[in-house]
């Protein structure tokens, strides 16, 4: 048995999507846009469907740097390019006037906390629901 077949078999046994299956999901990812302004998320409540692929588009329209900090959510999600995540995979940093686009497959059902690590004290918080 070649290595590719063994890896695909292991992924199936572990309940993980195969590389080809994940590529199909990325191609059909639904875009979910979050606007970051000083100091709030719009919208501040996000809903994802477990196992579905998303292109999470973060737009910083504020004058300050903002972070999409969701440690439990981002660690549990399948993220296409984890190198784009900051602080050990717990957040996404977006500079003023910039955008960040992250492809992910939503994790298991649950409630997840969302904050801007630099501005949560000023109410820049939200929630993420995966159903």
mmCIF file of C-alpha atoms in Angstrom:
data_model
loop_
_atom_site.group_PDB
_atom_site.id
_atom_site.type_symbol
_atom_site.label_atom_id
_atom_site.label_comp_id
_atom_site.label_asym_id
_atom_site.label_seq_id
_atom_site.Cartn_x
_atom_site.Cartn_y
_atom_site.Cartn_z
ATOM 1 C CA UNK A 1 0.000 0.000 0.000
ATOM 2 C CA UNK A 2 1.503 3.374 -0.950
ATOM 3 C CA UNK A 3 1.864 6.261 1.485
ATOM 4 C CA UNK A 4 -0.961 8.337 -0.067
ATOM 5 C CA UNK A 5 -3.468 5.518 0.303
ATOM 6 C CA UNK A 6 -2.379 4.915 3.898
ATOM 7 C CA UNK A 7 -2.759 8.617 4.736
ATOM 8 C CA UNK A 8 -6.202 8.773 3.120
ATOM 9 C CA UNK A 9 -7.255 5.648 5.011
ATOM 10 C CA UNK A 10 -5.969 7.125 8.267
ATOM 11 C CA UNK A 11 -7.858 10.383 7.618
ATOM 12 C CA UNK A 12 -11.077 8.482 6.959
ATOM 13 C CA UNK A 13 -10.640 6.424 10.097
ATOM 14 C CA UNK A 14 -10.001 9.585 12.112
ATOM 15 C CA UNK A 15 -13.078 11.266 10.638
ATOM 16 C CA UNK A 16 -10.976 13.951 8.930
ATOM 17 C CA UNK A 17 -11.593 15.170 5.393
ATOM 18 C CA UNK A 18 -9.131 13.892 2.793
ATOM 19 C CA UNK A 19 -7.029 16.451 0.906
ATOM 20 C CA UNK A 20 -9.212 16.109 -2.199
ATOM 21 C CA UNK A 21 -12.398 16.412 -0.167
ATOM 22 C CA UNK A 22 -11.093 19.522 1.607
ATOM 23 C CA UNK A 23 -10.081 21.064 -1.756
ATOM 24 C CA UNK A 24 -13.658 20.600 -2.992
ATOM 25 C CA UNK A 25 -14.926 22.317 0.157
ATOM 26 C CA UNK A 26 -12.539 25.267 -0.263
ATOM 27 C CA UNK A 27 -13.772 25.781 -3.846
ATOM 28 C CA UNK A 28 -17.355 26.098 -2.582
ATOM 29 C CA UNK A 29 -16.644 28.047 0.611
ATOM 30 C CA UNK A 30 -19.343 30.489 1.679
ATOM 31 C CA UNK A 31 -18.040 33.998 2.355
ATOM 32 C CA UNK A 32 -18.813 35.406 5.784
ATOM 33 C CA UNK A 33 -17.760 39.052 6.193
ATOM 34 C CA UNK A 34 -17.001 40.719 9.508
ATOM 35 C CA UNK A 35 -16.284 44.449 9.596
ATOM 36 C CA UNK A 36 -14.025 45.664 12.388
ATOM 37 C CA UNK A 37 -14.483 49.291 13.422
ATOM 38 C CA UNK A 38 -13.341 51.234 16.471
ATOM 39 C CA UNK A 39 -14.318 49.323 18.708
ATOM 40 C CA UNK A 40 -16.832 46.705 17.618
ATOM 41 C CA UNK A 41 -17.452 43.794 15.293
ATOM 42 C CA UNK A 42 -20.240 44.056 12.702
ATOM 43 C CA UNK A 43 -21.958 41.681 13.106
ATOM 44 C CA UNK A 44 -21.003 40.763 16.670
ATOM 45 C CA UNK A 45 -22.710 37.376 16.556
ATOM 46 C CA UNK A 46 -21.575 34.885 13.913
ATOM 47 C CA UNK A 47 -23.254 31.622 13.012
ATOM 48 C CA UNK A 48 -21.465 28.787 11.230
ATOM 49 C CA UNK A 49 -22.639 25.279 10.322
ATOM 50 C CA UNK A 50 -20.447 22.429 11.569
ATOM 51 C CA UNK A 51 -18.388 20.826 8.815
ATOM 52 C CA UNK A 52 -19.119 23.563 6.260
ATOM 53 C CA UNK A 53 -16.342 25.514 4.520
ATOM 54 C CA UNK A 54 -16.173 29.276 4.902
ATOM 55 C CA UNK A 55 -14.064 32.121 3.585
ATOM 56 C CA UNK A 56 -13.939 34.365 6.636
ATOM 57 C CA UNK A 57 -13.334 37.892 5.343
ATOM 58 C CA UNK A 58 -12.259 40.402 7.978
ATOM 59 C CA UNK A 59 -12.274 44.080 6.984
ATOM 60 C CA UNK A 60 -10.720 46.630 9.329
ATOM 61 C CA UNK A 61 -12.443 49.946 8.640
ATOM 62 C CA UNK A 62 -11.177 51.435 11.881
ATOM 63 C CA UNK A 63 -8.201 53.661 12.603
ATOM 64 C CA UNK A 64 -6.521 51.134 14.892
ATOM 65 C CA UNK A 65 -5.198 47.601 14.487
ATOM 66 C CA UNK A 66 -7.808 44.996 15.466
ATOM 67 C CA UNK A 67 -7.699 41.290 16.218
ATOM 68 C CA UNK A 68 -10.248 38.568 15.626
ATOM 69 C CA UNK A 69 -9.419 36.606 18.775
ATOM 70 C CA UNK A 70 -11.284 33.312 19.073
ATOM 71 C CA UNK A 71 -8.856 30.744 20.549
ATOM 72 C CA UNK A 72 -11.223 27.814 21.042
ATOM 73 C CA UNK A 73 -12.946 28.327 17.678
ATOM 74 C CA UNK A 74 -9.763 28.749 15.625
ATOM 75 C CA UNK A 75 -8.006 25.832 17.305
ATOM 76 C CA UNK A 76 -11.000 23.531 16.730
ATOM 77 C CA UNK A 77 -11.603 24.617 13.112
ATOM 78 C CA UNK A 78 -9.782 23.176 10.120
ATOM 79 C CA UNK A 79 -7.882 26.229 8.849
ATOM 80 C CA UNK A 80 -6.394 25.987 5.375
ATOM 81 C CA UNK A 81 -3.316 28.108 6.121
ATOM 82 C CA UNK A 82 -2.600 28.168 9.855
ATOM 83 C CA UNK A 83 0.546 30.230 9.211
ATOM 84 C CA UNK A 84 -1.763 33.235 8.673
ATOM 85 C CA UNK A 85 -2.938 33.005 12.282
ATOM 86 C CA UNK A 86 -1.141 34.947 15.016
ATOM 87 C CA UNK A 87 -0.403 34.292 18.688
ATOM 88 C CA UNK A 88 -0.079 30.511 18.499
ATOM 89 C CA UNK A 89 -3.149 30.184 16.288
ATOM 90 C CA UNK A 90 -5.543 32.089 18.535
ATOM 91 C CA UNK A 91 -6.221 35.183 16.459
ATOM 92 C CA UNK A 92 -6.102 37.044 13.155
ATOM 93 C CA UNK A 93 -4.512 40.499 13.146
ATOM 94 C CA UNK A 94 -5.860 43.099 10.707
ATOM 95 C CA UNK A 95 -4.192 46.480 10.280
ATOM 96 C CA UNK A 96 -6.276 49.653 9.678
ATOM 97 C CA UNK A 97 -7.647 49.711 6.138
ATOM 98 C CA UNK A 98 -6.587 46.103 5.485
ATOM 99 C CA UNK A 99 -8.439 42.844 4.991
ATOM 100 C CA UNK A 100 -7.693 39.264 5.917
ATOM 101 C CA UNK A 101 -9.283 36.238 4.270
ATOM 102 C CA UNK A 102 -9.063 32.895 6.049
ATOM 103 C CA UNK A 103 -10.452 29.647 4.673
ATOM 104 C CA UNK A 104 -11.776 27.327 7.346
ATOM 105 C CA UNK A 105 -14.093 24.417 7.962
ATOM 106 C CA UNK A 106 -16.299 25.080 10.959
ATOM 107 C CA UNK A 107 -15.668 22.847 13.982
ATOM 108 C CA UNK A 108 -18.136 20.880 16.089
ATOM 109 C CA UNK A 109 -21.324 22.448 17.367
ATOM 110 C CA UNK A 110 -20.921 24.826 20.257
ATOM 111 C CA UNK A 111 -20.607 28.388 21.493
ATOM 112 C CA UNK A 112 -17.295 30.195 21.173
ATOM 113 C CA UNK A 113 -16.062 33.517 22.528
ATOM 114 C CA UNK A 114 -14.916 36.263 20.156
ATOM 115 C CA UNK A 115 -12.924 39.317 21.263
ATOM 116 C CA UNK A 116 -10.458 41.861 20.011
ATOM 117 C CA UNK A 117 -7.597 41.190 22.417
ATOM 118 C CA UNK A 118 -6.618 44.878 22.420
ATOM 119 C CA UNK A 119 -10.113 46.363 22.709
ATOM 120 C CA UNK A 120 -12.282 43.877 24.613
ATOM 121 C CA UNK A 121 -12.159 46.259 27.601
ATOM 122 C CA UNK A 122 -14.053 48.762 25.408
ATOM 123 C CA UNK A 123 -16.742 46.280 24.395
ATOM 124 C CA UNK A 124 -15.220 44.822 21.219
ATOM 125 C CA UNK A 125 -16.582 41.361 21.910
ATOM 126 C CA UNK A 126 -18.901 38.908 20.238
ATOM 127 C CA UNK A 127 -20.000 35.315 20.073
ATOM 128 C CA UNK A 128 -19.659 32.526 17.567
ATOM 129 C CA UNK A 129 -22.282 29.800 17.344
ATOM 130 C CA UNK A 130 -21.694 26.615 15.389
ATOM 131 C CA UNK A 131 -24.872 24.621 14.772
#
